[in-house]
Short mmCIF file of C-alpha atoms in Angstrom, two decimals:
data_model
loop_
_atom_site.label_atom_id
_atom_site.label_comp_id
_atom_site.label_asym_id
_atom_site.label_seq_id
_atom_site.Cartn_x
_atom_site.Cartn_y
_atom_site.Cartn_z
CA MET A 1345 26.94 5.14 85.81
CA LYS A 1346 23.91 4.62 83.52
CA THR A 1347 24.30 4.56 79.73
CA ASN A 1348 21.85 5.38 76.88
CA GLN A 1349 23.48 2.94 74.42
CA PRO A 1350 20.64 0.32 74.50
CA LYS A 1351 18.10 3.05 73.93
CA LEU A 1352 20.14 4.37 70.94
CA TRP A 1353 20.31 0.94 69.32
CA LYS A 1354 16.62 0.49 69.97
CA LYS A 1355 15.87 3.75 68.16
CA ILE A 1356 18.10 2.73 65.24
CA LEU A 1357 16.36 -0.63 64.90
CA ILE A 1358 12.94 0.99 65.06
CA SER A 1359 13.96 3.49 62.37
CA ALA A 1360 15.35 0.72 60.16
CA PHE A 1361 12.17 -1.32 60.45
CA ALA A 1362 10.12 1.78 59.73
CA LEU A 1363 12.12 2.55 56.60
CA PHE A 1364 11.90 -1.08 55.48
CA GLY A 1365 8.14 -1.05 56.03
CA LEU A 1366 7.84 2.20 54.09
CA GLY A 1367 9.85 0.70 51.22
CA VAL A 1368 7.66 -2.39 51.16
CA LEU A 1369 4.56 -0.18 51.17
CA ILE A 1370 5.85 1.94 48.25
CA PHE A 1371 6.85 -1.15 46.26
CA SER A 1372 3.48 -2.76 46.91
CA SER A 1373 1.67 0.41 45.88
CA CYS A 1374 3.64 0.60 42.62
CA LEU A 1375 3.03 -3.07 41.91
CA VAL A 1376 -0.69 -2.80 42.62
CA GLY A 1377 -0.88 0.42 40.60
CA ASN A 1378 0.83 -1.24 37.66
CA LEU A 1379 -1.52 -4.20 37.84
CA VAL A 1380 -4.52 -1.90 38.09
CA GLU A 1381 -3.27 0.15 35.11
CA ARG A 1382 -2.86 -3.01 33.05
CA LYS A 1383 -6.31 -4.13 34.10
CA VAL A 1384 -7.78 -0.76 33.18
CA ARG A 1385 -5.98 -0.69 29.82
CA SER A 1386 -7.08 -4.23 29.05
CA ASN A 1387 -10.74 -3.47 29.71
CA ASN A 1388 -11.22 0.21 28.77
CA TYR A 1389 -10.75 2.15 25.54
CA PHE A 1390 -7.81 4.49 25.30
CA SER A 1391 -8.72 6.21 22.02
CA GLY A 1392 -11.95 7.08 20.31
CA THR A 1393 -13.02 8.64 17.00
CA THR A 1394 -16.41 10.29 16.54
CA ILE A 1395 -18.46 8.86 13.67
CA ASN A 1396 -21.62 10.93 14.11
CA ASP A 1397 -23.66 12.56 16.89
CA SER A 1398 -24.26 9.24 18.65
CA LEU A 1399 -21.66 6.72 17.46
CA GLN A 1400 -18.00 6.50 18.32
CA LEU A 1401 -15.33 4.15 17.00
CA ARG A 1402 -13.31 2.97 20.00
CA LYS A 1403 -9.93 1.27 19.96
CA TYR A 1404 -9.20 -1.08 22.83
CA TYR A 1405 -5.94 -2.41 24.17
CA ARG A 1406 -5.46 -6.15 24.36
CA HIS A 1407 -2.30 -8.06 25.25
CA LYS A 1408 -2.17 -10.19 22.09
CA GLN A 1409 -4.34 -8.20 19.68
CA ASP A 1410 -5.87 -4.72 19.61
CA TYR A 1411 -9.45 -4.41 18.46
CA VAL A 1412 -12.08 -1.78 17.68
CA LEU A 1413 -15.82 -1.63 18.12
CA ILE A 1414 -18.62 0.88 17.63
CA TYR A 1415 -20.16 2.38 20.76
CA ASN A 1416 -23.46 4.27 21.00
CA GLN A 1417 -22.85 7.15 23.40
CA ASN A 1418 -26.58 7.88 23.80
CA THR A 1419 -27.62 4.38 24.84
CA GLN A 1420 -24.17 3.50 26.25
CA ASN A 1421 -24.29 0.20 24.39
CA VAL A 1422 -21.82 -1.55 22.09
CA VAL A 1423 -23.52 -1.93 18.69
CA SER A 1424 -20.92 -3.93 16.75
CA PRO A 1425 -18.76 -7.02 17.25
CA LYS A 1426 -15.04 -6.72 17.91
CA MET A 1427 -13.08 -5.96 14.74
CA ARG A 1428 -9.46 -5.30 13.76
CA TRP A 1429 -10.31 -2.05 11.99
CA VAL A 1430 -13.07 -0.11 10.24
CA SER A 1431 -12.58 2.27 7.31
CA LEU A 1432 -14.06 5.69 8.05
CA SER A 1433 -13.74 6.72 4.40
CA VAL A 1434 -17.28 6.40 3.03
CA SER A 1435 -18.40 7.42 -0.44
CA GLU A 1436 -20.74 10.43 -0.52
CA GLY A 1437 -24.35 9.36 0.01
CA ASP A 1438 -23.35 5.82 1.03
CA SER A 1439 -23.68 4.14 4.42
CA LEU A 1440 -21.57 0.99 3.94
CA THR A 1441 -17.86 0.85 4.65
CA VAL A 1442 -15.22 -1.88 4.81
CA TYR A 1443 -14.30 -3.60 8.06
CA CYS A 1444 -11.81 -6.33 8.93
CA ASP A 1445 -12.85 -9.01 11.44
CA LEU A 1446 -10.53 -10.57 14.01
CA LYS A 1447 -9.61 -13.33 11.54
CA GLY A 1448 -8.50 -10.84 8.89
CA ARG A 1449 -11.52 -11.25 6.61
CA ARG A 1450 -13.16 -8.22 5.01
CA GLY A 1451 -16.85 -7.40 5.00
CA PHE A 1452 -19.12 -4.35 5.11
CA ILE A 1453 -20.71 -2.54 8.03
CA ASN A 1454 -23.32 0.22 8.19
CA ILE A 1455 -21.31 3.14 9.51
CA HIS A 1456 -24.47 4.90 10.77
CA SER A 1457 -25.84 2.00 12.84
CA GLY A 1458 -22.88 -0.32 13.47
CA GLU A 1459 -24.81 -3.23 11.93
CA ILE A 1460 -22.87 -5.86 9.96
CA VAL A 1461 -24.50 -5.91 6.52
CA ILE A 1462 -22.10 -8.21 4.64
CA GLU A 1463 -20.20 -10.74 6.74
CA GLY A 1464 -16.42 -10.85 6.52
CA ARG A 1465 -15.55 -13.39 3.82
CA TYR A 1466 -13.19 -11.57 1.44
CA ASP A 1467 -9.39 -11.38 1.34
CA ARG A 1468 -9.54 -7.66 0.49
CA ALA A 1469 -12.31 -5.16 -0.18
CA TRP A 1470 -12.75 -1.55 -1.27
CA ASN A 1471 -15.49 0.96 -0.50
CA PHE A 1472 -18.53 1.33 -2.72
CA SER A 1473 -18.48 3.53 -5.81
CA GLU A 1474 -21.59 4.09 -7.93
CA GLY A 1475 -23.39 1.26 -6.15
CA LEU A 1476 -20.68 -1.41 -6.49
CA ALA A 1477 -17.69 -2.40 -4.35
CA ALA A 1478 -14.57 -4.25 -5.44
CA VAL A 1479 -13.75 -7.42 -3.50
CA CYS A 1480 -10.91 -9.90 -3.76
CA GLN A 1481 -10.98 -13.68 -3.33
CA ASP A 1482 -8.08 -15.98 -4.20
CA MET A 1483 -6.21 -13.01 -5.75
CA LYS A 1484 -9.08 -12.27 -8.14
CA ILE A 1485 -11.07 -9.03 -8.30
CA GLY A 1486 -14.84 -8.81 -8.71
CA PHE A 1487 -17.64 -6.42 -7.71
CA ILE A 1488 -20.66 -6.84 -5.41
CA ASN A 1489 -23.77 -4.75 -4.77
CA SER A 1490 -24.99 -3.50 -1.40
CA ALA A 1491 -26.90 -6.76 -0.82
CA GLY A 1492 -23.66 -8.73 -1.11
CA GLU A 1493 -24.58 -10.20 -4.49
CA GLU A 1494 -21.71 -10.76 -6.91
CA VAL A 1495 -22.52 -8.59 -9.92
CA VAL A 1496 -19.12 -8.99 -11.57
CA PRO A 1497 -17.50 -12.38 -10.74
CA CYS A 1498 -14.07 -12.43 -9.09
CA GLN A 1499 -12.13 -13.10 -12.29
CA TYR A 1500 -9.69 -10.21 -12.80
CA PRO A 1501 -6.15 -10.58 -11.39
CA THR A 1502 -5.24 -8.20 -8.61
CA SER A 1503 -1.90 -6.41 -8.43
CA GLU A 1504 -0.17 -3.89 -6.22
CA HIS A 1505 0.45 -1.91 -9.41
CA ALA A 1506 -3.29 -1.41 -9.80
CA ILE A 1507 -3.96 -0.78 -6.12
CA ASN A 1508 -1.25 1.87 -5.77
CA ARG A 1509 -1.93 3.72 -9.01
CA PHE A 1510 -5.71 3.88 -9.42
CA GLY A 1511 -7.53 1.52 -7.04
CA TYR A 1512 -10.70 -0.30 -7.99
CA ALA A 1513 -13.60 2.12 -8.34
CA PHE A 1514 -16.27 2.99 -10.89
CA HIS A 1515 -16.30 6.47 -12.39
CA ASN A 1516 -19.09 7.42 -14.78
CA GLY A 1517 -19.96 3.74 -15.15
CA TYR A 1518 -16.48 2.38 -15.89
CA ALA A 1519 -13.62 0.97 -13.82
CA THR A 1520 -9.98 0.16 -14.56
CA ILE A 1521 -8.91 -3.47 -14.17
CA THR A 1522 -5.75 -5.42 -15.02
CA ASN A 1523 -4.77 -8.75 -16.55
CA SER A 1524 -2.10 -11.12 -15.25
CA GLN A 1525 0.63 -8.99 -16.90
CA ASN A 1526 -0.57 -5.83 -15.07
CA GLU A 1527 -1.89 -4.38 -18.34
CA CYS A 1528 -4.90 -2.11 -17.89
CA GLY A 1529 -8.31 -1.96 -19.52
CA LEU A 1530 -11.83 -0.72 -18.72
CA ILE A 1531 -14.99 -2.64 -17.81
CA ASN A 1532 -18.58 -1.44 -17.47
CA GLN A 1533 -20.87 -2.23 -14.53
CA GLN A 1534 -21.93 -5.49 -16.15
CA GLY A 1535 -18.32 -6.64 -16.14
CA GLU A 1536 -17.99 -6.36 -19.91
CA LEU A 1537 -14.55 -5.37 -21.21
CA VAL A 1538 -14.97 -2.12 -23.16
CA VAL A 1539 -11.26 -1.29 -23.49
CA ASP A 1540 -8.84 -4.18 -23.94
CA THR A 1541 -6.19 -4.77 -21.26
CA ILE A 1542 -3.27 -3.55 -23.37
CA TYR A 1543 -2.09 -0.35 -21.65
CA ASP A 1544 0.44 0.28 -18.87
CA CYS A 1545 -2.03 2.45 -16.99
CA ILE A 1546 -5.47 4.04 -17.34
CA TRP A 1547 -6.08 6.60 -14.62
CA SER A 1548 -9.38 7.62 -13.07
CA PRO A 1549 -11.04 10.69 -14.66
CA SER A 1550 -9.17 13.92 -13.98
CA GLU A 1551 -10.58 17.35 -13.18
CA CYS A 1552 -10.41 18.02 -16.92
CA GLY A 1553 -13.16 15.44 -17.48
CA VAL A 1554 -10.99 12.92 -19.34
CA ARG A 1555 -8.93 9.80 -18.59
CA ILE A 1556 -5.18 10.00 -19.14
CA PHE A 1557 -3.61 6.72 -20.22
CA GLN A 1558 -0.04 5.52 -20.75
CA ASP A 1559 1.79 2.84 -22.68
CA ASN A 1560 5.49 2.37 -23.49
CA SER A 1561 6.37 5.72 -21.86
CA LYS A 1562 3.93 7.64 -24.07
CA TYR A 1563 0.74 9.35 -22.93
CA GLY A 1564 -2.66 9.93 -24.50
CA VAL A 1565 -6.20 10.93 -23.55
CA MET A 1566 -9.50 8.98 -23.48
CA ASP A 1567 -13.01 10.21 -22.87
CA LEU A 1568 -14.96 8.88 -19.90
CA ARG A 1569 -16.18 5.88 -21.92
CA GLY A 1570 -12.69 4.86 -23.02
CA ASN A 1571 -12.77 6.30 -26.55
CA ILE A 1572 -9.34 7.64 -27.56
CA LEU A 1573 -9.29 11.42 -28.02
CA VAL A 1574 -5.51 11.95 -28.16
CA SER A 1575 -3.27 9.14 -29.34
CA LEU A 1576 -0.17 7.96 -27.50
CA GLN A 1577 2.22 10.65 -28.71
CA TYR A 1578 3.25 12.80 -25.73
CA ASP A 1579 6.09 12.34 -23.26
CA ASP A 1580 3.76 13.36 -20.43
CA ILE A 1581 0.21 14.63 -19.94
CA TRP A 1582 -1.27 16.03 -16.73
CA CYS A 1583 -4.17 18.10 -15.51
CA GLU A 1584 -3.96 21.29 -13.45
CA GLY A 1585 -7.42 22.37 -12.35
CA GLU A 1586 -9.41 22.24 -15.58
CA ARG A 1587 -6.39 22.81 -17.83
CA LEU A 1588 -4.65 20.00 -19.67
CA PHE A 1589 -0.90 20.15 -20.35
CA ALA A 1590 1.39 17.95 -22.41
CA THR A 1591 5.11 17.76 -23.16
CA LYS A 1592 6.77 16.50 -26.31
CA ASN A 1593 10.48 16.66 -27.16
CA GLY A 1594 11.09 19.08 -24.31
CA ILE A 1595 8.29 21.49 -25.28
CA MET A 1596 5.29 22.03 -23.04
CA ALA A 1597 1.92 23.07 -24.47
CA GLN A 1598 -1.59 23.53 -23.17
CA ILE A 1599 -4.06 21.36 -25.12
CA ASP A 1600 -7.80 20.81 -25.08
CA ASN A 1601 -9.55 17.49 -24.49
CA THR A 1602 -9.22 16.52 -28.12
CA GLY A 1603 -5.53 17.36 -28.44
CA ASN A 1604 -5.86 20.74 -30.14
CA VAL A 1605 -3.07 23.07 -29.00
CA ILE A 1606 -4.39 26.10 -27.12
CA LEU A 1607 -1.04 27.54 -26.00
CA PRO A 1608 1.77 26.26 -28.22
CA PHE A 1609 4.68 27.03 -25.92
CA CYS A 1610 4.38 27.44 -22.17
CA SER A 1611 6.22 26.68 -18.97
CA SER A 1612 5.40 25.09 -15.62
CA TYR A 1613 6.72 28.35 -14.10
CA ASP A 1614 7.39 31.84 -15.33
CA PHE A 1615 10.39 32.00 -17.62
CA GLU A 1616 13.45 32.57 -15.46
CA PRO A 1617 16.15 35.02 -16.70
CA MET A 1618 19.67 33.59 -16.73
CA TYR A 1619 22.59 35.66 -15.46
CA LEU A 1620 26.39 35.64 -15.57
CA ALA A 1621 28.59 37.16 -12.87
CA THR A 1622 30.75 40.11 -13.90
CA ASP A 1623 32.48 40.27 -10.51
CA GLU A 1624 31.94 39.07 -6.98
CA TYR A 1625 28.91 41.33 -6.39
CA ASN A 1626 27.31 41.96 -9.79
CA GLU A 1627 25.43 39.85 -12.33
CA HIS A 1628 24.01 40.80 -15.71
CA PRO A 1629 21.26 39.16 -17.80
CA THR A 1630 22.44 37.14 -20.78
CA GLY A 1631 19.29 37.31 -22.90
CA TYR A 1632 18.50 33.65 -22.27
CA PHE A 1633 15.71 32.29 -20.13
CA LYS A 1634 15.28 29.00 -18.33
CA TYR A 1635 11.93 27.26 -18.82
CA TYR A 1636 10.34 24.17 -17.31
CA ALA A 1637 8.35 21.41 -18.97
CA GLY A 1638 7.01 18.58 -16.87
CA GLY A 1639 9.76 18.92 -14.26
CA TYR A 1640 12.62 19.24 -16.78
CA GLN A 1641 14.63 22.34 -17.69
CA GLY A 1642 15.50 23.94 -21.00
CA VAL A 1643 16.52 27.34 -22.44
CA ILE A 1644 14.89 29.87 -24.78
CA ASP A 1645 16.26 33.12 -26.18
CA ALA A 1646 14.80 36.61 -25.82
CA LYS A 1647 12.61 36.07 -28.93
CA GLY A 1648 11.03 32.96 -27.43
CA ASN A 1649 12.90 30.52 -29.65
CA MET A 1650 13.88 27.24 -28.01
CA VAL A 1651 17.66 26.84 -27.99
CA ILE A 1652 17.88 23.89 -25.56
CA PRO A 1653 14.93 21.52 -25.17
CA ALA A 1654 13.59 20.89 -21.65
CA ILE A 1655 14.93 17.36 -21.32
CA TYR A 1656 17.52 17.95 -18.60
CA HIS A 1657 17.30 17.90 -14.82
CA GLN A 1658 19.29 21.13 -14.51
CA VAL A 1659 20.69 23.69 -16.96
CA ASN A 1660 23.21 26.40 -16.05
CA GLN A 1661 24.92 29.04 -18.18
CA LEU A 1662 28.73 29.09 -18.01
CA ASN A 1663 29.49 31.92 -20.44
CA LYS A 1664 27.80 33.73 -23.32
CA ASN A 1665 27.19 30.63 -25.46
CA LEU A 1666 28.24 27.75 -23.23
CA PHE A 1667 25.88 25.84 -20.97
CA GLU A 1668 26.07 22.79 -18.72
CA ALA A 1669 23.22 20.30 -18.34
CA GLU A 1670 22.60 17.44 -15.93
CA VAL A 1671 21.57 14.10 -17.43
CA ASP A 1672 21.06 10.54 -16.16
CA TYR A 1673 19.90 11.79 -12.78
CA ASP A 1674 19.94 9.16 -10.03
CA TYR A 1675 17.26 9.84 -7.42
CA TYR A 1676 18.96 7.51 -4.95
CA ASP A 1677 22.35 9.19 -5.16
CA GLY A 1678 20.88 12.66 -5.59
CA HIS A 1679 22.99 13.64 -8.59
CA GLY A 1680 23.62 12.84 -12.25
CA ALA A 1681 26.19 13.23 -15.00
CA TRP A 1682 26.88 16.65 -16.54
CA ILE A 1683 27.50 17.60 -20.16
CA THR A 1684 28.39 20.89 -21.83
CA ILE A 1685 26.33 22.42 -24.66
CA GLN A 1686 27.89 24.94 -27.03
CA LEU A 1687 25.43 27.13 -28.97
#
């Protein structure tokens, strides 16, 4: 009698070889695809930012180091060398912006043409303001013009304090600089010191058209040239729109640019009525109001008289004449110590 067993085994072997071949084909396809993807990523941009109608800033992938370059979409040509990054924040009416070359040096490039105008030779650099740009060499700050000429020598110490709080830029012909102790002063565009480096901070001009300055936890006001208009006497001064506000001993007032009080007593918010619970569902007003001064809370009565200065992080009413206030607030822990105040 004939048997089909050899034919069955033959079919099984053929199927096994076919499956093995299919597996090898799939594996090879994945491997080739992965290699092609890597090749594509290593030679083609994967993100682009439009600069203007013709230029685009393209970021390219590279195994050891990413880089950017400027590409002209009209001519389909690369118009810049490879760079680590380019700042797209350009001052109004200016064409030069900071770039960083592959060695980490800063220079300036024409953002409209992609042309390198000032070769990368600085440790750090900032964009132009009023025709001058701050540059840093050997931890010293100076200023150059658009031709790369050093107008103000690199002689002023740099500090993260200065960089984080006000940067290095000219406003109305003057810029804030620091000494080796991080104390602030003002220089003009010739590099002459017009305000001595004796203050904790001198901010850039506010919307109110003045400079706010600080020293030893007290605030004052300068004009744009650095002349003192309001002496260091307030606990805080800030600008909201074109209005200037100041706090002193827990009282907030609106002042003008010379320190004259316009509104003698005001709040960061509307005065908030304080209530006490009579039962689980009802509350009644107590005749006291919570007010805010520079982020701190205090209490006034119905006649507008201050009964608790706004020097606490929180104030709550416990009964008719007893309040609790939070002091020594710890921002890391999220709470502070509480005291009681009896009126």
